[in-house]
């Protein structure tokens, strides 16, 4: 039953929203790789990279690893200089230290596997090493369309900046240190443009308040990157972080924009402990977001069953059988015994089959491995630096990592043009991201209305700790008369 439901709901979510939301493998490095591929329309030629991966693959035999290293040296000896001149290659510095170090660099984000570059996404700042890895499941194309302009609003400057910092044709004198190290692995690039990917979201016919907010966030980040001119790798990291945050908030808001559920509030936890009123409330609100995603999957499943042409409310078994038949080889047959038991339980409790059955079926999906919408949000939220703790504990809170918090601030308003008083910034943070901290009187009311009441003293302390954290990041300053401002401080503009 689970494979059938997973395949059917996952396919429908892609059709509606443009990217896969039912897998647990997506990481920011996949987004970066796919966004470069979409923007540059190329991938790197993988001959030397494939040899490098074979020469350093743990599961390959020592002989196979040595043969791959020898071929690397023979085909491009001039690239390796003295490293390729050692007589005993098996004991050479190239094989024992340099190649393993290069693999470690490329696999920093744990997305490089075995010996296949095309199934890997490398931790690299240059389009020279972009691969055809499909692991992003259209996430890179989604962000590219979001920032390119899906209506008359047009292409955003952040994409031009992204293109510049990751360009494959830079002069060696102009590249960053990491790109300079990786250049010997790349021969050239070849065209690789994705096919047409049609879906319902991000179209002029379907306006989205979330999409507008995400584009506005990208405008603010683009302004900052243009004026700050930090090192290219830091700029690339911020752009990819915003792309990842955008994917999370897009996925998290589908229940509201498509399922008719209320928009959810999030509480940023700066308490520093998991045992506090603020931490408890933050966890509760994240759980509400996850609950909404499961309810939305149930609505999606109900819509899918309607399209089978069978009156699924009176004959759900026939509807599921038709769904399995139409799904092809990937969809397995449903468990008729399990369905009968579930229907009996629903009937015994007097519940409405039409309302309860889709919810019961969705509960079969394994969220712990990311193979559900709530599981996707949980795992990708952690990997994007939004949610915490990182362990397998399913109960998460909104505790942004430093880089993620920096990007949230920079993309909330134009930090280059002005500084905002702290309370005005908190209001802007709420408008842009639906996040509160507790530094405004209205935050307590909003939290109470969301069913997560927190006492005023705890909220005030949380707000104070949050401001201190912004100060440490160079994004806030306390002035006289108990006034604090948020923005890019003059002496911090060149920070990386």
PDB file of C-alpha atoms in Angstrom, residues 16 206 253-261 296 299:
ATOM      1  CA  UNK A  16       0.811  20.875  -8.896  1.00  0.00           C
ATOM      2  CA  UNK A 206      -2.349  31.172 -10.189  1.00  0.00           C
ATOM      3  CA  UNK A 253       2.655  26.815   2.463  1.00  0.00           C
ATOM      4  CA  UNK A 254       0.977  24.421   0.005  1.00  0.00           C
ATOM      5  CA  UNK A 255      -1.542  23.377   2.656  1.00  0.00           C
ATOM      6  CA  UNK A 256      -2.610  27.003   3.043  1.00  0.00           C
ATOM      7  CA  UNK A 257      -2.567  28.106  -0.604  1.00  0.00           C
ATOM      8  CA  UNK A 258      -3.956  24.891  -2.085  1.00  0.00           C
ATOM      9  CA  UNK A 259      -5.680  23.167   0.828  1.00  0.00           C
ATOM     10  CA  UNK A 260      -7.558  26.118   2.277  1.00  0.00           C
ATOM     11  CA  UNK A 261      -5.891  25.786   5.687  1.00  0.00           C
ATOM     12  CA  UNK A 296      -2.989  18.332   2.734  1.00  0.00           C
ATOM     13  CA  UNK A 299      -6.825  16.125   0.425  1.00  0.00           C
TER      14      UNK A 299
END
